[in-house]
Amino acid sequence: MTAGTDAVTMNGAMNSAASNAANGAVSSIQGRLQSFLTRLSSQQKIVLMLTVSSVAALLAAGWMWTQAPDYKVLFSNVSDGDGGAIIASLQQMNVPYKFAEGGGAILVPSNQVHDTRLKLASQGLPRGGLVGFELMEKQKFGTSQFLEQVNFQRALEGELARSVQVLAAVDSARVHLAIPKQSVFMREQQKPSASVLVNLYPGRTLDPQQVNAIVHLVSSSVPNLHVKNVTVVDQQGDLLTRIDESNANTGLDPAQLKYLHALEQSYIKRIEAILIPIVGQENVRAQVAAEVDFAHSEQTSETYRPNQDSAGSTIRSQQTSESTAVGTQNEGGVPGALSNQPPVPATAPVTTPPPAPPGANSGQSPGATASQSRAPSSTRKDATINYEVDKTIQHVRKPVGGIKRLSVAVVVNHRKVVDENGVISAKPLSEVEKSQITDLVKEAVGFSRERGDTLNVVNSHFTGVEREAVPELPLWKQPEVIELAQQIGKTLLIGGLILYLVLGVLRPSLKRINQPEPPLLAESGTDEQHVQPVPALKPAPQPSEYEQRLTLARQLAKKEPKLVANVVKQWVAGHE
């Protein structure tokens, strides 16, 4: 117990001694500094203060320069309302920012650009000065129907403008809708119309397909709005919808041009696919020009032909009628009074006399007797027969995109021949080989002489294409190396300035200040006084911490030998 207490007492004494030594060293430094400052004149003190201040300011400026972030553009060309909302959000997020381009651009540190954009996008910033259907969420109580209709139209215009701005070539857009008031009378109803103003990025254009997409997007979003009533204008005042109409009138349809190009490339691939295994990969070139009929054609014909054989023809309908008239006598004679006599009254004899034999003399002529014995009669027969008509109805619809004519050109390289000495030479193809290649090409493209197709196969020597060597980007021009060199240059510049101030300004000043004034010595036999410089004494080196502790331990051992013996005994017992 006594040994432990002695050890603790000894450790405390050693720590106290070390602390006293450190305090003494600090006091010594403070004393030397005070003595150094007291020896300085007022001018020397001012020079020393200015030098130390300059070094400190340079160090602070260099550190701030190296630690300052690189600012990049967050948003540019924002409206005043969006700019104020963005600045307020940046202040809430504690993101530093700057202004550039006269306040038209907002800059933030480069390492926070993407993160800040995503956070602002989640807040709907920047809005671009457009309001959408969020305007309908701020309706006030007692709003009139007219004001509600106006707000709805504004919201619809804003939503359409936002949709148009999604296109890659469009920087900003505005949509104006002219929606007439609804009427209960059909004759008084008017169709709505729309105008779209697009602000394109520099060097960007809208092709006809994109213009059609904008037109159909707007017309599909407004009821009863026809595509013909939608107008698209760019920032230069050019009417883009007129371009589309002119293309439609002249037949310049991008879809048709794309189909024509794909058709020609398909024929080229067929030719190369069948000839490359024969002549080699780089030994054949082919081009195809196709004439395609994109006209929509429909034809309906109805043909009537006479029946060749009436007996074998099909009867559609047949009608026969027969009529007989008996007991009527047709009046006749010469027109006049004698002919217009009333008829003789009919008599009905009790017995019918037998017919008189021919040639009997009864006082009448034979003709008169025959006419009186027979009653007059008439018979009529009608027949109507309808035959089926020989008719042919033909409806022909020609396919769109049919090939009208093909023009094919094929160039084949000379065949490479290696002689016995290993020399490579070019040899033209034989007529048989050219004929075979021609036949293969005809079969590959479906050659038709009746259609007017043409084919030309040429065998020629290919000239090697000299590829221009693209020089590699030098190491000193690479962006990564340039950025690294800038950082190193900043560090070296700051270090060089610090070294110049310390070694070239501060150190010589301290030497001149620390140099003691030479004493004035009088020589015997003369009245002149000579100033002789006395070399400055080097300061005694300060002992290290280990030496200070060792000295304290020795002093303690001399003063308290028993305490030291107990501590040593405890150490030995502990190791055993």
XYZ file of C-alpha atoms in Angstrom:
576
model
C 0.000 0.000 0.000
C 2.877 2.308 0.867
C 4.691 1.454 -2.366
C 1.592 2.264 -4.453
C 1.112 5.538 -2.675
C 4.762 6.358 -3.186
C 4.468 5.557 -6.901
C 1.448 7.786 -7.323
C 3.198 10.525 -5.415
C 6.265 10.152 -7.603
C 4.176 10.268 -10.860
C 2.360 13.349 -9.622
C 5.615 14.959 -8.741
C 7.010 14.165 -12.169
C 3.906 15.581 -13.940
C 4.047 18.649 -11.752
C 7.677 19.067 -12.583
C 6.965 18.709 -16.315
C 4.150 21.238 -16.099
C 6.387 23.620 -14.217
C 9.066 23.132 -16.880
C 6.608 23.893 -19.686
C 5.349 26.955 -17.910
C 8.890 28.013 -17.378
C 9.651 27.578 -21.073
C 6.628 29.661 -22.018
C 7.615 32.307 -19.528
C 11.114 32.250 -20.952
C 9.800 32.734 -24.494
C 7.535 35.544 -23.373
C 10.425 37.195 -21.579
C 12.703 36.923 -24.571
C 9.937 38.281 -26.843
C 9.357 41.207 -24.514
C 13.052 41.908 -24.328
C 13.262 41.637 -28.126
C 10.416 44.093 -28.594
C 11.850 46.527 -26.048
C 15.098 46.707 -27.985
C 13.231 47.701 -31.178
C 12.724 51.258 -32.186
C 9.336 52.597 -33.198
C 10.169 52.388 -36.898
C 11.366 48.822 -36.549
C 8.187 47.868 -34.703
C 6.062 49.348 -37.516
C 8.047 47.456 -40.146
C 7.722 44.222 -38.178
C 3.964 44.673 -37.747
C 3.452 45.407 -41.424
C 5.514 42.395 -42.447
C 3.657 40.010 -40.125
C 0.303 41.440 -41.206
C 1.198 41.030 -44.879
C 2.199 37.406 -44.367
C -0.964 36.693 -42.398
C -3.165 38.391 -45.011
C -1.462 36.514 -47.809
C -1.926 33.211 -46.018
C -5.604 33.954 -45.412
C -6.193 35.047 -49.019
C -4.404 32.003 -50.399
C -6.388 29.672 -48.180
C -9.668 31.317 -49.165
C -8.669 31.211 -52.832
C -7.894 27.511 -52.725
C -11.027 26.751 -50.714
C -13.379 28.903 -52.810
C -15.804 26.652 -54.823
C -16.086 26.787 -58.592
C -19.444 28.343 -59.504
C -21.499 27.153 -62.473
C -24.803 28.230 -63.990
C -27.868 26.861 -62.247
C -30.522 28.634 -64.356
C -30.337 31.400 -66.941
C -32.893 33.691 -68.558
C -35.353 33.273 -65.724
C -38.177 35.689 -65.105
C -38.223 38.003 -62.099
C -40.908 35.958 -60.349
C -39.060 32.684 -60.830
C -35.747 34.317 -59.857
C -37.160 35.532 -56.556
C -38.664 32.135 -55.773
C -35.381 30.376 -56.620
C -33.321 32.721 -54.427
C -35.732 32.203 -51.526
C -35.427 28.416 -51.879
C -31.615 28.625 -52.071
C -31.529 30.660 -48.867
C -33.708 28.095 -47.115
C -31.398 25.291 -48.299
C -28.253 27.272 -47.254
C -26.813 27.027 -50.768
C -24.424 29.880 -51.711
C -25.233 31.630 -54.964
C -24.033 34.375 -57.258
C -25.438 36.459 -60.078
C -23.974 36.752 -63.570
C -24.911 38.257 -66.943
C -26.421 41.288 -65.279
C -28.617 39.223 -62.998
C -29.932 37.025 -65.807
C -28.109 33.903 -64.570
C -27.893 32.318 -61.123
C -24.636 30.550 -60.196
C -24.103 27.932 -57.482
C -21.081 25.772 -56.571
C -20.347 23.220 -59.268
C -20.614 20.274 -56.877
C -24.176 21.292 -55.932
C -25.648 22.108 -59.350
C -27.432 18.813 -60.042
C -28.598 18.309 -56.472
C -30.001 21.841 -56.324
C -31.793 21.472 -59.665
C -33.520 18.293 -58.521
C -34.610 19.898 -55.258
C -35.962 22.967 -57.040
C -37.713 20.785 -59.615
C -39.540 19.003 -56.797
C -40.861 22.451 -55.801
C -41.957 23.207 -59.374
C -39.233 25.788 -60.027
C -38.678 27.437 -62.370
C -42.248 27.756 -63.530
C -41.273 29.702 -66.638
C -43.931 32.343 -66.064
C -46.691 29.863 -66.930
C -49.600 28.871 -64.754
C -51.397 25.594 -65.147
C -54.327 23.933 -63.477
C -52.929 24.964 -60.102
C -54.666 28.260 -60.851
C -57.995 26.510 -60.309
C -56.960 25.633 -56.752
C -57.051 29.308 -55.730
C -60.668 30.016 -56.570
C -62.296 32.537 -54.294
C -65.777 32.322 -52.926
C -68.291 34.238 -55.026
C -66.287 34.078 -58.288
C -68.447 34.748 -61.341
C -68.903 32.211 -64.117
C -67.098 34.465 -66.583
C -64.032 34.644 -64.330
C -64.068 30.879 -63.869
C -64.129 30.399 -67.643
C -61.212 32.827 -68.072
C -59.171 31.056 -65.383
C -59.878 27.690 -66.975
C -58.726 28.969 -70.365
C -55.529 30.409 -68.824
C -54.840 27.124 -67.046
C -55.392 25.141 -70.255
C -53.074 27.444 -72.200
C -50.379 27.072 -69.541
C -50.624 23.281 -69.510
C -50.401 23.099 -73.310
C -47.381 25.434 -73.310
C -45.647 23.237 -70.739
C -46.313 20.175 -72.880
C -44.854 21.848 -75.984
C -41.743 22.931 -74.035
C -40.915 19.260 -73.412
C -39.654 18.997 -77.014
C -35.861 19.065 -77.192
C -35.689 21.884 -79.758
C -38.143 24.179 -77.941
C -36.792 26.579 -75.332
C -40.121 28.152 -74.411
C -43.638 28.277 -75.813
C -46.889 30.171 -75.484
C -50.367 29.005 -76.489
C -53.323 31.275 -77.240
C -56.802 29.757 -77.422
C -59.801 31.451 -79.001
C -62.760 29.544 -77.583
C -66.122 31.064 -78.628
C -69.067 31.198 -76.299
C -71.357 28.198 -76.560
C -74.765 28.762 -78.152
C -77.927 26.668 -78.090
C -78.472 27.304 -81.822
C -76.522 25.072 -84.159
C -76.269 27.716 -86.873
C -74.667 30.221 -84.528
C -72.004 27.892 -83.138
C -68.397 28.791 -84.032
C -65.363 26.530 -84.063
C -62.454 27.287 -81.690
C -58.957 28.106 -82.925
C -55.453 28.117 -81.429
C -52.080 29.778 -82.005
C -48.751 28.400 -80.766
C -45.603 30.530 -80.515
C -42.412 28.499 -80.026
C -39.019 29.924 -79.084
C -36.394 27.510 -80.420
C -32.852 27.029 -79.197
C -30.124 28.571 -81.389
C -29.365 26.315 -84.316
C -32.430 24.100 -83.763
C -35.380 23.620 -86.128
C -38.661 21.721 -86.127
C -39.247 19.208 -88.903
C -42.738 18.762 -90.398
C -43.433 15.713 -88.243
C -42.765 17.689 -85.069
C -44.981 20.524 -86.319
C -47.761 18.016 -86.973
C -47.240 16.603 -83.501
C -47.704 20.057 -81.936
C -50.809 20.713 -84.048
C -52.435 17.398 -83.145
C -51.470 17.795 -79.479
C -53.266 21.129 -79.243
C -56.265 20.065 -81.329
C -56.747 16.918 -79.263
C -56.714 18.884 -76.011
C -59.488 21.326 -76.938
C -62.996 20.073 -77.799
C -64.193 20.662 -81.371
C -60.816 22.118 -82.401
C -59.836 21.037 -85.913
C -56.216 20.680 -86.955
C -56.734 23.245 -89.712
C -57.511 25.882 -87.078
C -54.146 25.493 -85.287
C -51.282 27.816 -86.269
C -47.627 27.336 -85.241
C -45.163 30.255 -85.458
C -41.503 30.437 -84.351
C -39.643 33.369 -82.793
C -38.527 34.588 -86.243
C -42.140 35.019 -87.357
C -42.018 32.061 -89.768
C -45.285 30.173 -90.197
C -44.364 26.539 -89.633
C -47.777 25.085 -90.452
C -47.531 26.498 -93.998
C -44.409 24.423 -94.525
C -46.314 21.291 -93.644
C -49.206 22.149 -95.995
C -46.833 22.826 -98.894
C -45.149 19.489 -98.325
C -48.512 17.767 -98.336
C -49.501 19.437 -101.633
C -46.237 18.581 -103.380
C -46.197 15.032 -102.072
C -43.012 15.452 -100.038
C -44.042 13.237 -97.176
C -41.213 12.395 -94.750
C -42.728 8.986 -94.109
C -42.689 8.218 -97.830
C -39.099 9.428 -98.173
C -38.121 7.230 -95.243
C -39.840 4.251 -96.833
C -38.073 4.907 -100.160
C -34.677 5.129 -98.450
C -35.333 1.930 -96.489
C -36.405 0.138 -99.688
C -33.244 1.151 -101.535
C -31.046 0.132 -98.601
C -32.800 -3.223 -98.488
C -31.914 -3.910 -102.132
C -28.313 -2.801 -101.530
C -27.985 -5.193 -98.601
C -29.361 -8.018 -100.738
C -26.772 -7.401 -103.443
C -23.878 -7.141 -100.996
C -25.015 -10.187 -99.055
C -24.952 -12.377 -102.162
C -21.709 -11.001 -103.669
C -19.487 -10.555 -100.587
C -18.890 -14.318 -100.137
C -17.689 -14.434 -103.759
C -15.578 -11.298 -104.206
C -14.797 -10.284 -100.601
C -15.929 -7.717 -98.039
C -14.304 -4.590 -99.513
C -14.544 -5.591 -103.180
C -18.118 -4.669 -104.069
C -20.134 -1.450 -104.096
C -23.810 -1.206 -105.039
C -26.382 1.544 -105.413
C -30.087 1.245 -106.157
C -32.487 3.983 -107.264
C -36.135 3.017 -106.969
C -39.182 4.739 -108.414
C -42.152 4.050 -106.175
C -45.796 4.795 -106.875
C -47.369 6.322 -103.771
C -50.661 7.199 -105.502
C -53.896 5.796 -104.043
C -55.747 4.201 -106.969
C -59.099 2.401 -106.981
C -60.991 1.271 -110.118
C -64.468 -0.248 -110.506
C -65.697 -1.542 -113.908
C -69.036 -3.088 -114.977
C -69.005 -4.898 -118.376
C -72.017 -6.145 -120.416
C -71.504 -8.701 -123.170
C -74.105 -10.099 -125.636
C -75.285 -13.653 -125.219
C -73.482 -15.907 -127.630
C -75.963 -18.790 -127.499
C -79.591 -17.941 -126.809
C -80.557 -21.608 -126.455
C -78.124 -22.141 -123.656
C -78.867 -18.866 -121.980
C -80.566 -18.689 -118.643
C -84.214 -17.523 -118.731
C -84.920 -14.971 -116.031
C -88.749 -14.722 -116.639
C -91.280 -15.879 -119.242
C -94.915 -14.707 -119.860
C -97.422 -16.112 -122.425
C -100.991 -14.858 -123.057
C -103.692 -16.090 -125.561
C -107.162 -14.562 -126.203
C -110.061 -15.673 -128.545
C -113.155 -13.559 -129.484
C -116.330 -15.386 -130.873
C -119.737 -13.984 -132.095
C -118.715 -10.629 -133.048
C -119.041 -9.318 -136.564
C -116.937 -6.684 -137.796
C -118.869 -4.071 -139.675
C -117.527 -3.109 -142.998
C -118.429 -1.331 -146.180
C -118.056 1.927 -147.802
C -118.520 4.755 -145.417
C -121.809 6.525 -146.088
C -125.544 6.371 -145.533
C -125.943 2.912 -146.928
C -123.437 1.447 -144.574
C -124.816 3.052 -141.499
C -127.834 0.778 -141.221
C -129.150 -0.690 -137.961
C -128.440 -4.349 -137.397
C -130.979 -6.978 -138.435
C -132.835 -8.372 -135.398
C -131.699 -11.874 -134.456
C -134.011 -14.817 -134.988
C -133.950 -18.125 -133.232
C -135.216 -20.863 -135.504
C -136.939 -23.851 -133.989
C -135.037 -26.222 -136.119
C -131.779 -25.788 -137.741
C -131.922 -26.545 -141.352
C -129.341 -28.928 -142.625
C -126.580 -27.457 -144.487
C -127.242 -27.095 -148.150
C -125.241 -29.270 -150.369
C -122.630 -27.606 -152.357
C -123.943 -26.217 -155.528
C -127.581 -26.242 -154.434
C -129.710 -23.556 -155.993
C -131.557 -21.885 -153.196
C -131.767 -18.553 -154.726
C -128.628 -17.350 -152.898
C -124.996 -17.383 -153.764
C -122.633 -19.908 -152.056
C -120.590 -17.175 -150.414
C -123.638 -15.648 -148.835
C -124.736 -18.984 -147.470
C -121.339 -19.726 -145.814
C -121.256 -16.344 -144.185
C -124.687 -16.797 -142.738
C -123.935 -20.345 -141.420
C -120.644 -19.535 -139.526
C -120.276 -17.079 -136.558
C -117.295 -14.629 -136.708
C -114.279 -15.271 -134.242
C -110.696 -13.873 -133.530
C -107.653 -15.390 -131.682
C -104.580 -13.506 -130.204
C -101.379 -14.996 -128.658
C -98.619 -12.971 -126.788
C -95.321 -14.397 -125.391
C -92.603 -12.463 -123.435
C -89.276 -14.142 -122.477
C -86.526 -12.328 -120.382
C -83.009 -13.785 -120.441
C -80.195 -13.156 -117.876
C -77.741 -10.441 -118.943
C -74.003 -11.360 -119.165
C -72.455 -8.747 -116.772
C -69.001 -8.531 -115.105
C -68.256 -6.187 -112.122
C -64.551 -5.711 -111.282
C -63.135 -3.663 -108.344
C -59.347 -3.102 -108.448
C -57.367 -1.321 -105.699
C -53.689 -0.872 -106.397
C -51.315 -1.162 -103.417
C -49.582 1.998 -102.201
C -45.814 1.973 -102.564
C -45.612 -0.294 -105.550
C -42.314 -0.341 -107.415
C -42.503 1.296 -110.829
C -38.868 0.960 -111.856
C -35.451 -0.033 -110.480
C -32.042 1.263 -111.533
C -29.185 -0.842 -110.185
C -25.449 -0.095 -110.434
C -22.814 -2.557 -109.157
C -19.030 -2.123 -109.168
C -16.814 -5.142 -108.493
C -13.104 -4.920 -107.767
C -10.489 -6.820 -109.725
C -9.576 -10.209 -108.387
C -6.303 -10.415 -106.430
C -3.845 -12.973 -107.755
C -0.659 -14.141 -106.007
C 2.084 -15.466 -108.275
C 4.840 -17.936 -107.438
C 7.078 -15.221 -106.010
C 4.387 -14.022 -103.634
C 3.682 -10.833 -105.563
C 0.064 -9.713 -105.371
C -1.469 -8.359 -108.554
C -4.994 -7.410 -109.709
C -6.649 -9.327 -112.524
C -9.951 -8.397 -114.207
C -12.863 -10.788 -114.030
C -13.661 -12.958 -116.988
C -16.819 -12.539 -119.011
C -18.222 -15.721 -117.517
C -17.710 -14.408 -113.997
C -19.289 -11.060 -114.881
C -22.246 -12.868 -116.425
C -22.686 -14.939 -113.278
C -22.563 -11.860 -111.071
C -25.115 -10.122 -113.315
C -27.493 -13.063 -113.077
C -27.126 -13.185 -109.294
C -27.903 -9.483 -108.984
C -30.968 -9.833 -111.198
C -32.335 -12.609 -109.052
C -31.568 -10.726 -105.837
C -33.465 -7.561 -106.819
C -36.244 -9.222 -108.821
C -35.204 -7.713 -112.137
C -38.086 -7.163 -114.576
C -37.456 -6.035 -118.127
C -41.172 -5.405 -118.729
C -41.183 -2.979 -115.828
C -38.285 -1.057 -117.362
C -35.582 -2.028 -114.827
C -31.937 -1.369 -115.705
C -28.791 -3.054 -114.407
C -25.157 -2.122 -114.963
C -22.309 -4.278 -113.599
C -18.785 -2.850 -113.939
C -15.514 -4.560 -113.094
C -12.848 -1.998 -112.142
C -9.773 -1.680 -109.951
C -10.476 -0.062 -106.576
C -8.179 2.684 -105.388
C -7.291 2.368 -101.737
C -8.802 5.062 -99.569
C -6.166 6.896 -97.601
C -7.404 7.314 -94.103
C -6.429 10.546 -92.490
C -4.661 9.922 -89.221
C -6.469 11.725 -86.466
C -3.857 13.238 -84.156
C -4.226 12.272 -80.573
C -4.987 15.013 -78.130
C -1.748 16.009 -76.390
C -1.481 15.412 -72.709
C -1.212 19.108 -71.954
C -4.514 19.770 -73.785
C -6.611 17.204 -71.942
C -9.225 18.774 -69.625
C -8.248 16.685 -66.605
C -4.591 17.644 -66.917
C -5.486 21.323 -67.369
C -7.639 21.323 -64.234
C -4.916 19.562 -62.228
C -2.315 22.032 -63.494
C -4.522 24.939 -62.429
C -4.802 23.580 -58.906
C -1.060 22.935 -58.703
C -0.358 26.395 -60.107
C -2.516 28.014 -57.436
C -0.729 26.131 -54.680
C 2.736 26.891 -56.046
C 1.918 30.565 -56.510
C 0.718 30.907 -52.945
C 3.713 28.964 -51.627
C 6.122 31.070 -53.681
C 4.663 34.316 -52.379
C 4.820 33.077 -48.807
C 8.444 31.974 -49.181
C 9.357 35.308 -50.751
C 7.784 37.249 -47.908
C 9.297 35.022 -45.214
C 12.779 34.626 -46.688
C 13.088 37.845 -48.622
C 11.313 40.320 -46.360
C 10.612 38.975 -42.894
C 13.881 37.138 -42.298
C 16.207 40.004 -43.304
C 14.133 42.394 -41.237
C 14.392 40.134 -38.194
C 18.139 39.797 -38.691
C 18.605 43.511 -38.859
C 16.424 44.027 -35.811
C 18.070 41.266 -33.795
C 21.583 42.475 -34.540
C 22.894 44.324 -31.391
C 24.452 47.697 -31.650
C 28.281 47.560 -31.627
C 29.957 49.007 -28.515
C 32.117 52.121 -28.720
C 35.784 51.351 -27.721
C 38.481 54.058 -27.164
C 42.013 53.220 -28.222
C 45.024 54.498 -26.178
C 46.967 57.429 -27.583
C 44.156 58.506 -29.879
C 41.001 60.514 -29.447
C 39.103 58.689 -32.186
C 36.419 56.176 -31.347
C 36.057 53.088 -33.493
C 32.952 50.959 -33.667
C 33.795 47.355 -33.704
C 31.087 44.765 -34.310
C 30.748 42.112 -31.688
C 29.419 38.771 -32.873
C 26.077 37.917 -31.367
C 26.002 35.081 -28.899
C 24.061 32.027 -30.004
C 21.185 31.205 -27.678
C 21.668 28.153 -25.536
C 19.770 25.184 -26.874
C 16.725 24.275 -24.855
C 16.778 20.797 -23.280
C 14.268 18.294 -24.573
C 11.309 17.041 -22.566
C 13.024 13.716 -21.864
C 16.117 15.415 -20.524
C 13.979 17.703 -18.367
C 12.162 14.722 -16.845
C 15.445 12.878 -16.308
C 16.897 15.884 -14.521
C 13.813 16.157 -12.314
C 14.017 12.449 -11.489
C 17.666 12.782 -10.471
C 16.897 15.744 -8.275
C 14.032 13.837 -6.652
C 16.296 10.818 -6.053
C 18.810 13.011 -4.305
C 16.177 14.636 -2.110
C 13.984 11.572 -1.408
C 16.139 8.414 -1.762
C 13.729 6.255 0.248
C 10.768 7.169 -1.935
C 12.721 6.364 -5.075
C 13.903 3.037 -3.583
C 10.293 2.025 -2.779
C 9.160 2.877 -6.327
C 11.986 0.848 -7.848
C 11.212 -2.058 -5.499
C 7.543 -1.952 -6.542
C 8.526 -1.993 -10.233
C 10.801 -5.017 -9.682
C 8.130 -6.887 -7.697
C 5.572 -6.166 -10.398
C 7.756 -7.588 -13.136
C 8.410 -10.738 -11.127
